CSV table of C-alpha atoms and ligand atoms in Angstrom, one decimal:
chain,number,residue,atom,x,y,z
A,10,MET,CA,0.0,0.0,0.0
A,11,LYS,CA,1.4,3.4,-1.0
A,12,ASN,CA,1.6,6.3,1.4
A,13,VAL,CA,0.3,9.7,0.2
A,14,LEU,CA,0.8,13.1,1.7
A,15,ILE,CA,-1.6,15.9,0.6
A,16,THR,CA,-1.0,19.6,1.4
A,17,GLY,CA,-3.9,22.0,1.4
A,18,ALA,CA,-6.0,18.9,1.8
A,19,SER,CA,-8.8,20.7,3.7
A,20,GLY,CA,-9.9,22.6,0.5
A,21,LEU,CA,-12.3,21.8,-2.3
A,22,ILE,CA,-10.0,19.6,-4.3
A,23,GLY,CA,-8.2,18.0,-1.3
A,24,VAL,CA,-11.3,16.7,0.3
A,25,GLN,CA,-12.4,14.9,-2.9
A,26,LEU,CA,-8.8,13.6,-3.5
A,27,THR,CA,-8.6,12.3,0.0
A,28,GLN,CA,-11.8,10.3,-0.5
A,29,ASP,CA,-10.8,9.0,-4.0
A,30,PHE,CA,-7.2,8.1,-3.1
A,31,LYS,CA,-8.5,6.3,0.0
A,32,GLN,CA,-11.0,4.4,-2.0
A,33,ALA,CA,-8.3,3.4,-4.4
A,34,GLY,CA,-6.4,1.8,-1.5
A,35,PHE,CA,-3.8,4.4,-0.6
A,36,GLN,CA,-2.9,5.4,2.9
A,37,ILE,CA,-3.4,9.2,3.3
A,38,THR,CA,-1.9,11.8,5.6
A,39,HIS,CA,-2.3,15.6,5.4
A,40,LEU,CA,0.0,18.5,5.8
A,41,GLY,CA,-1.8,21.7,6.9
A,42,ARG,CA,-1.4,25.0,8.8
A,43,LYS,CA,-3.1,23.4,11.9
A,44,ALA,CA,-1.5,20.2,13.0
A,45,ASN,CA,-3.9,17.6,14.4
A,46,ALA,CA,-2.6,14.2,15.5
A,47,ASN,CA,-6.1,13.0,16.4
A,48,ARG,CA,-7.7,13.5,13.1
A,49,ILE,CA,-8.2,10.8,10.5
A,50,PRO,CA,-6.3,11.3,8.3
A,51,ARG,CA,-3.7,12.7,10.6
A,52,VAL,CA,-2.7,16.3,9.9
A,53,TYR,CA,1.0,17.2,10.2
A,54,GLY,CA,1.8,20.8,10.6
A,55,TRP,CA,3.9,23.4,8.7
A,56,ASP,CA,4.5,27.1,9.1
A,57,ILE,CA,5.3,28.5,5.7
A,58,ASP,CA,6.2,32.0,6.9
A,59,ALA,CA,8.7,30.6,9.4
A,60,GLN,CA,9.8,27.9,6.8
A,61,LYS,CA,9.2,25.2,9.3
A,62,ILE,CA,7.7,21.7,8.7
A,63,ASP,CA,7.2,18.6,10.7
A,64,HIS,CA,9.7,16.4,8.9
A,65,GLU,CA,7.9,13.3,10.0
A,66,ALA,CA,5.2,14.2,7.5
A,67,LEU,CA,7.5,13.4,4.6
A,68,HIS,CA,8.9,10.1,5.8
A,69,GLY,CA,7.9,7.0,4.0
A,70,LYS,CA,5.7,8.9,1.5
A,71,GLN,CA,5.7,7.6,-2.1
A,72,ILE,CA,3.3,10.2,-3.4
A,73,ILE,CA,3.1,13.9,-2.5
A,74,VAL,CA,0.3,16.0,-3.8
A,75,ASN,CA,0.7,19.8,-3.4
A,76,LEU,CA,-2.5,21.8,-3.3
A,77,ALA,CA,-1.8,24.5,-0.7
A,78,GLY,CA,-2.4,28.2,-1.6
A,79,ALA,CA,-4.3,31.2,-0.3
A,80,PRO,CA,-7.6,31.5,-2.3
A,81,VAL,CA,-7.2,33.7,-5.3
A,82,ALA,CA,-10.8,35.0,-5.6
A,83,ASP,CA,-11.7,35.7,-1.9
A,84,LYS,CA,-10.4,39.2,-1.3
A,85,ARG,CA,-9.5,42.2,-3.4
A,86,TRP,CA,-6.0,42.1,-4.9
A,87,THR,CA,-4.1,44.6,-2.8
A,88,ASP,CA,-0.3,44.5,-2.9
A,89,ALA,CA,-0.4,42.6,0.4
A,90,ARG,CA,-3.0,40.1,-0.8
A,91,LYS,CA,-1.0,39.5,-4.0
A,92,LYS,CA,2.1,38.8,-1.9
A,93,GLU,CA,0.1,36.3,0.2
A,94,ILE,CA,-1.3,34.5,-2.9
A,95,ILE,CA,2.2,34.1,-4.3
A,96,ASP,CA,4.1,33.4,-1.1
A,97,SER,CA,1.6,30.8,0.0
A,98,ARG,CA,2.3,28.9,-3.2
A,99,VAL,CA,6.0,29.6,-3.9
A,100,LYS,CA,7.4,29.6,-0.4
A,101,SER,CA,5.4,26.5,0.6
A,102,THR,CA,6.6,24.7,-2.5
A,103,GLU,CA,10.2,25.8,-1.8
A,104,LEU,CA,9.9,24.5,1.8
A,105,LEU,CA,8.6,21.1,0.6
A,106,VAL,CA,11.2,20.8,-2.1
A,107,ARG,CA,14.1,21.6,0.2
A,108,SER,CA,12.8,19.2,2.8
A,109,ILE,CA,12.4,16.4,0.2
A,110,LEU,CA,15.9,17.0,-1.2
A,111,ALA,CA,17.2,16.3,2.3
A,112,LEU,CA,15.5,12.9,2.5
A,113,GLU,CA,17.5,9.7,2.0
A,114,HIS,CA,14.4,8.1,0.4
A,115,LYS,CA,12.7,10.5,-1.8
A,116,PRO,CA,9.0,10.2,-3.0
A,117,GLU,CA,8.3,8.4,-6.3
A,118,VAL,CA,6.2,11.3,-7.6
A,119,PHE,CA,5.3,14.8,-6.7
A,120,VAL,CA,2.0,16.0,-8.2
A,121,ALA,CA,1.6,19.8,-8.1
A,122,ALA,CA,-1.4,22.0,-8.7
A,123,SER,CA,-1.0,25.0,-10.9
A,124,ALA,CA,-3.6,26.9,-12.8
A,125,VAL,CA,-4.6,27.9,-16.3
A,126,GLY,CA,-4.1,31.4,-15.0
A,127,TYR,CA,-0.5,30.7,-16.2
A,128,TYR,CA,-1.8,31.7,-19.7
A,129,GLY,CA,-3.0,35.0,-18.4
A,130,MET,CA,-6.3,36.9,-17.9
A,131,VAL,CA,-6.9,37.4,-21.7
A,132,THR,CA,-9.6,36.5,-24.1
A,133,THR,CA,-8.3,35.3,-27.5
A,134,GLU,CA,-9.2,32.7,-30.0
A,135,GLN,CA,-5.8,31.0,-29.4
A,136,ILE,CA,-6.0,27.5,-27.9
A,137,PHE,CA,-3.3,27.3,-25.3
A,138,THR,CA,-1.1,24.2,-25.1
A,139,GLU,CA,1.3,23.4,-22.3
A,140,ASP,CA,4.3,24.8,-24.2
A,141,ALA,CA,2.9,28.3,-24.4
A,142,ALA,CA,4.9,31.1,-22.6
A,143,PRO,CA,3.5,32.3,-19.3
A,144,SER,CA,1.6,35.6,-19.2
A,145,THR,CA,3.2,38.6,-17.7
A,146,ASP,CA,0.1,39.5,-15.7
A,147,PHE,CA,-0.2,38.8,-12.0
A,148,PHE,CA,-1.8,35.4,-12.4
A,149,GLY,CA,0.7,34.3,-15.1
A,150,HIS,CA,3.6,35.5,-12.9
A,151,CYS,CA,2.2,33.7,-9.8
A,152,CYS,CA,1.7,30.3,-11.7
A,153,SER,CA,5.1,30.4,-13.4
A,154,ALA,CA,6.9,31.2,-10.1
A,155,TRP,CA,4.9,28.4,-8.4
A,156,GLU,CA,5.9,25.9,-11.2
A,157,ALA,CA,9.6,27.1,-11.3
A,158,ALA,CA,9.9,26.3,-7.5
A,159,LEU,CA,9.7,22.6,-8.5
A,160,LYS,CA,12.8,22.7,-10.8
A,161,PRO,CA,15.3,21.5,-8.1
A,162,LEU,CA,13.1,18.5,-7.5
A,163,GLN,CA,13.0,17.7,-11.3
A,164,ASP,CA,16.8,18.2,-11.5
A,165,ALA,CA,17.2,15.7,-8.7
A,166,GLY,CA,15.4,13.1,-10.7
A,167,VAL,CA,12.1,13.0,-8.9
A,168,ARG,CA,9.1,12.5,-11.2
A,169,VAL,CA,7.2,15.7,-11.1
A,170,VAL,CA,3.7,16.2,-12.6
A,171,ILE,CA,2.2,19.7,-12.8
A,172,LEU,CA,-1.5,20.0,-13.5
A,173,ARG,CA,-2.6,23.4,-14.8
A,174,ILE,CA,-6.1,23.3,-13.5
A,175,GLY,CA,-9.1,25.2,-15.0
A,176,VAL,CA,-12.2,26.4,-13.2
A,177,VAL,CA,-13.3,23.4,-11.0
A,178,LEU,CA,-17.0,22.7,-11.2
A,179,ALA,CA,-18.2,21.2,-7.9
A,180,LYS,CA,-21.5,20.9,-6.0
A,181,SER,CA,-20.4,22.7,-2.9
A,182,GLY,CA,-17.5,25.0,-3.3
A,183,GLY,CA,-15.5,26.9,-6.0
A,184,ALA,CA,-17.1,28.9,-8.8
A,185,LEU,CA,-20.3,27.0,-9.5
A,186,PRO,CA,-22.4,27.7,-6.4
A,187,LYS,CA,-21.5,31.4,-6.8
A,188,LEU,CA,-22.8,31.4,-10.3
A,189,ALA,CA,-25.8,29.2,-9.6
A,190,GLY,CA,-27.0,31.1,-6.5
A,191,PRO,CA,-28.3,34.2,-8.4
A,192,ILE,CA,-29.6,32.1,-11.3
A,193,LYS,CA,-31.7,30.0,-8.8
A,194,ALA,CA,-33.0,33.3,-7.5
A,195,PHE,CA,-33.9,34.5,-11.0
A,196,ILE,CA,-31.3,37.3,-10.9
A,197,GLY,CA,-28.5,35.5,-12.7
A,198,SER,CA,-26.9,37.0,-15.9
A,199,PRO,CA,-23.7,36.7,-17.9
A,200,LEU,CA,-20.6,38.6,-16.8
A,201,GLY,CA,-19.1,41.3,-19.0
A,202,SER,CA,-19.1,40.5,-22.7
A,203,GLY,CA,-20.0,36.8,-21.9
A,204,LYS,CA,-17.6,36.0,-24.8
A,205,GLN,CA,-14.7,35.1,-22.5
A,206,TRP,CA,-13.8,31.4,-22.4
A,207,VAL,CA,-14.2,29.4,-19.2
A,208,PRO,CA,-11.9,26.3,-19.3
A,209,TRP,CA,-13.8,24.1,-16.8
A,210,ILE,CA,-13.3,20.7,-15.3
A,211,HIS,CA,-15.7,18.6,-13.2
A,212,LEU,CA,-14.2,17.9,-9.8
A,213,ASN,CA,-14.7,14.1,-10.2
A,214,ASP,CA,-12.6,14.2,-13.4
A,215,LEU,CA,-9.9,16.3,-11.8
A,216,SER,CA,-9.7,13.9,-8.8
A,217,LYS,CA,-9.5,11.0,-11.2
A,218,LEU,CA,-6.8,12.8,-13.1
A,219,PHE,CA,-4.7,13.3,-10.0
A,220,LEU,CA,-4.9,9.6,-9.3
A,221,TYR,CA,-4.1,8.7,-12.9
A,222,VAL,CA,-0.9,10.8,-13.1
A,223,ALA,CA,0.2,9.7,-9.6
A,224,GLN,CA,-0.1,6.0,-10.7
A,225,ASN,CA,1.2,6.2,-14.3
A,226,GLU,CA,4.9,6.1,-14.2
A,227,THR,CA,5.3,7.3,-17.8
A,228,ILE,CA,3.7,10.6,-17.1
A,229,GLN,CA,5.8,13.6,-16.1
A,230,GLY,CA,5.9,17.3,-16.8
A,231,ILE,CA,3.0,19.8,-17.4
A,232,TYR,CA,-0.5,18.8,-18.3
A,233,ASN,CA,-3.6,21.1,-18.7
A,234,ALA,CA,-6.4,19.8,-16.4
A,235,VAL,CA,-9.5,21.1,-18.3
A,236,GLY,CA,-12.4,19.4,-19.9
A,237,SER,CA,-12.8,19.0,-23.7
A,238,VAL,CA,-15.6,21.4,-24.6
A,239,HIS,CA,-14.6,25.1,-25.0
A,240,THR,CA,-17.3,27.1,-23.3
A,241,ARG,CA,-18.0,30.9,-23.3
A,242,GLN,CA,-19.1,32.5,-20.1
A,243,ALA,CA,-22.6,33.4,-21.5
A,244,GLU,CA,-23.0,29.7,-22.6
A,245,LEU,CA,-22.0,28.5,-19.1
A,246,THR,CA,-24.6,30.9,-17.6
A,247,GLN,CA,-27.3,29.6,-19.9
A,248,ALA,CA,-26.4,26.0,-19.3
A,249,ILE,CA,-26.5,26.5,-15.5
A,250,GLY,CA,-30.0,28.0,-16.0
A,251,LYS,CA,-31.0,25.0,-18.0
A,252,ALA,CA,-29.8,22.5,-15.4
A,253,LEU,CA,-31.6,24.4,-12.7
A,254,GLY,CA,-34.8,24.8,-14.7
A,255,ARG,CA,-34.5,28.6,-14.4
A,256,PRO,CA,-34.6,31.0,-17.4
A,257,VAL,CA,-31.6,33.5,-17.6
A,258,PHE,CA,-33.2,36.6,-19.1
A,259,LEU,CA,-31.4,39.6,-17.5
A,260,PRO,CA,-28.8,41.6,-19.4
A,261,ALA,CA,-25.1,40.9,-18.7
A,262,VAL,CA,-23.4,42.6,-15.7
A,263,PRO,CA,-21.3,45.3,-17.4
A,264,ALA,CA,-17.5,44.8,-17.1
A,265,PHE,CA,-17.1,48.3,-15.5
A,266,VAL,CA,-19.4,47.3,-12.6
A,267,LEU,CA,-17.3,44.2,-11.9
A,268,LYS,CA,-14.1,46.2,-12.2
A,269,LEU,CA,-15.4,48.7,-9.7
A,270,MET,CA,-16.5,45.9,-7.3
A,271,LEU,CA,-13.5,43.6,-7.7
A,272,GLY,CA,-10.6,45.8,-9.0
A,273,GLU,CA,-7.9,43.9,-10.9
A,274,MET,CA,-9.3,40.6,-9.7
A,275,ALA,CA,-12.3,41.2,-12.1
A,276,GLY,CA,-9.9,39.9,-14.8
A,277,ILE,CA,-10.4,36.3,-13.6
A,278,VAL,CA,-14.1,36.4,-14.4
A,279,LEU,CA,-14.1,38.9,-17.3
A,280,GLU,CA,-11.3,37.2,-19.4
A,281,GLY,CA,-10.4,33.7,-20.4
A,282,SER,CA,-9.0,31.8,-23.3
A,283,ARG,CA,-9.3,28.3,-24.7
A,284,VAL,CA,-7.1,25.6,-23.2
A,285,SER,CA,-6.3,22.3,-24.8
A,286,ASN,CA,-6.5,18.9,-23.0
A,287,GLN,CA,-5.1,17.0,-25.9
A,288,LYS,CA,-1.8,16.2,-24.2
A,289,ILE,CA,-3.4,14.3,-21.2
A,290,LYS,CA,-5.8,12.6,-23.6
A,291,ASP,CA,-2.9,11.4,-25.7
A,292,ALA,CA,-1.4,10.1,-22.4
A,293,GLY,CA,-4.4,7.8,-22.2
A,294,PHE,CA,-6.7,9.7,-19.7
A,295,SER,CA,-10.4,9.7,-20.5
A,296,PHE,CA,-12.8,12.2,-19.0
A,297,GLY,CA,-16.1,11.1,-17.5
A,298,PHE,CA,-17.7,14.4,-18.2
A,299,GLU,CA,-17.1,15.4,-21.8
A,300,GLN,CA,-20.2,17.6,-22.2
A,301,LEU,CA,-21.1,20.7,-20.1
A,302,ASP,CA,-24.8,19.8,-19.9
A,303,GLN,CA,-23.8,16.3,-18.6
A,304,ALA,CA,-21.5,17.8,-15.9
A,305,LEU,CA,-24.1,20.4,-14.8
A,306,GLU,CA,-26.9,17.8,-14.7
A,307,ASP,CA,-24.7,15.7,-12.4
A,308,LEU,CA,-23.8,18.7,-10.1
A,309,LEU,CA,-27.1,20.7,-10.2
A,310,GLY,CA,-29.8,18.4,-11.5
A,311,LYS,CA,-32.5,16.9,-9.4
A,312,LYS,CA,-31.5,13.3,-9.2
B,29,LIG,N1,-10.7,25.3,-7.4
B,29,LIG,C1,-10.4,25.7,-8.6
B,29,LIG,O1,-11.2,26.1,-9.4
B,29,LIG,C2,-8.9,25.8,-8.9
B,29,LIG,C3,-8.5,26.2,-10.2
B,29,LIG,C4,-7.2,26.2,-10.6
B,29,LIG,C5,-6.2,26.0,-9.6
B,29,LIG,N2,-6.6,25.7,-8.3
B,29,LIG,C6,-5.5,25.5,-7.4
B,29,LIG,O2,-5.6,24.2,-6.8
B,29,LIG,C7,-5.2,24.3,-5.4
B,29,LIG,C8,-6.3,23.6,-4.6
B,29,LIG,O3,-7.6,24.3,-4.9
B,29,LIG,P1,-8.8,24.3,-4.0
B,29,LIG,O4,-10.0,24.8,-4.8
B,29,LIG,O5,-8.9,23.0,-3.3
B,29,LIG,O6,-8.4,25.4,-3.0
B,29,LIG,P2,-9.0,25.8,-1.5
B,29,LIG,O7,-10.3,25.2,-1.3
B,29,LIG,O8,-8.9,27.3,-1.4
B,29,LIG,O9,-8.0,25.1,-0.5
B,29,LIG,C9,-6.6,25.3,-0.5
B,29,LIG,C10,-6.0,24.9,0.8
B,29,LIG,O10,-4.7,25.6,0.9
B,29,LIG,C11,-4.5,25.8,2.2
B,29,LIG,N3,-4.2,27.3,2.4
B,29,LIG,C12,-5.2,28.3,2.4
B,29,LIG,N4,-4.6,29.5,2.6
B,29,LIG,C13,-3.2,29.2,2.8
B,29,LIG,C14,-2.1,30.0,3.0
B,29,LIG,N5,-2.2,31.3,3.2
B,29,LIG,N6,-0.9,29.4,3.1
B,29,LIG,C15,-0.8,28.1,2.9
B,29,LIG,N7,-1.8,27.2,2.7
B,29,LIG,C16,-3.0,27.8,2.6
B,29,LIG,C17,-5.7,25.4,3.1
B,29,LIG,O11,-5.3,24.2,3.7
B,29,LIG,P3,-5.0,24.0,5.3
B,29,LIG,O12,-5.9,24.9,6.0
B,29,LIG,O13,-5.3,22.6,5.5
B,29,LIG,O14,-3.6,24.4,5.4
B,29,LIG,C18,-6.8,25.3,2.0
B,29,LIG,O15,-7.7,24.3,2.4
B,29,LIG,C19,-5.1,25.8,-5.0
B,29,LIG,O16,-3.7,26.1,-4.9
B,29,LIG,C20,-5.7,26.5,-6.2
B,29,LIG,O17,-5.0,27.7,-6.6
B,29,LIG,C21,-7.9,25.6,-8.0
């Protein structure tokens, strides 16, 4: 039985991963900001600002999954918040990498979260593949620094897989409940032009993907973790309305209103490009939710 350590495991993706890895027969432990030896799975502690980690957490682990990071869409992007968003990813990764390099027995694989934000908050018709250059905007900079922090681990010969995750669609958490709430209340509408692309992935597919890359020894490097169908924001809004049985009839929320409300952070909802998942499909992964309606029916429909 393989031992897995998951960081940031108390979040949306980590909770699902814990369940799915456990079901697949793995032994799970967590690494979080609040240690708790009595919890199942056990939570080892780390203090990223102080660059301290409970080294026991890393012993005997064959698989490490790194999800930790301050939420990007919770608070306005002041300079201090931007620093927190970057540091919580880059400094945590650096701490993990340094600690792993000091181990006599290193893990077989390190699976790291990154985001399609790497390609930038832009709306173009370009379909981004993994070899595209990072954007120079805040999100692009954050993701490229996050990924670059893994280089010493790759140089040391550890198999590293980086998943550039799109917008995760889930029942309780992430973007979907925020979009579905107003639509349920008959006050939902597209955001901005509605033409921006939303590279989405169903949480179950994402969790399956983490398992797939962790177990498949031939896979390493960067993979986009997004579904197959390219969807515009207005189409997503209409499809949510359809799944909920609610018409969406209001005009779009103007971009300037969102910019006033959210500042620079508005870019994450007002902009978006198409992202290819061909590379992971070519590596043999198949998605359970190929169609948006099918994903939304599963997440929002009355079953
Ligand atoms: N959900 C999405 O749509 C999406 C899309 C693209 C990329 N991602 C990335 O995938 C990762 C996991 O996503 P998620 O949706 O599960 O995120 P989440 O629900 O926000 O959970 C992230 C976890 O990171 C830890 N964390 C929070 N603030 C932190 C800080 N300041 N310093 C260190 N750790 C902190 C927390 O775990 P503890 O309290 O246990 O320490 C938290 O549960 C994130 O890094 C996110 O950027 C998510």
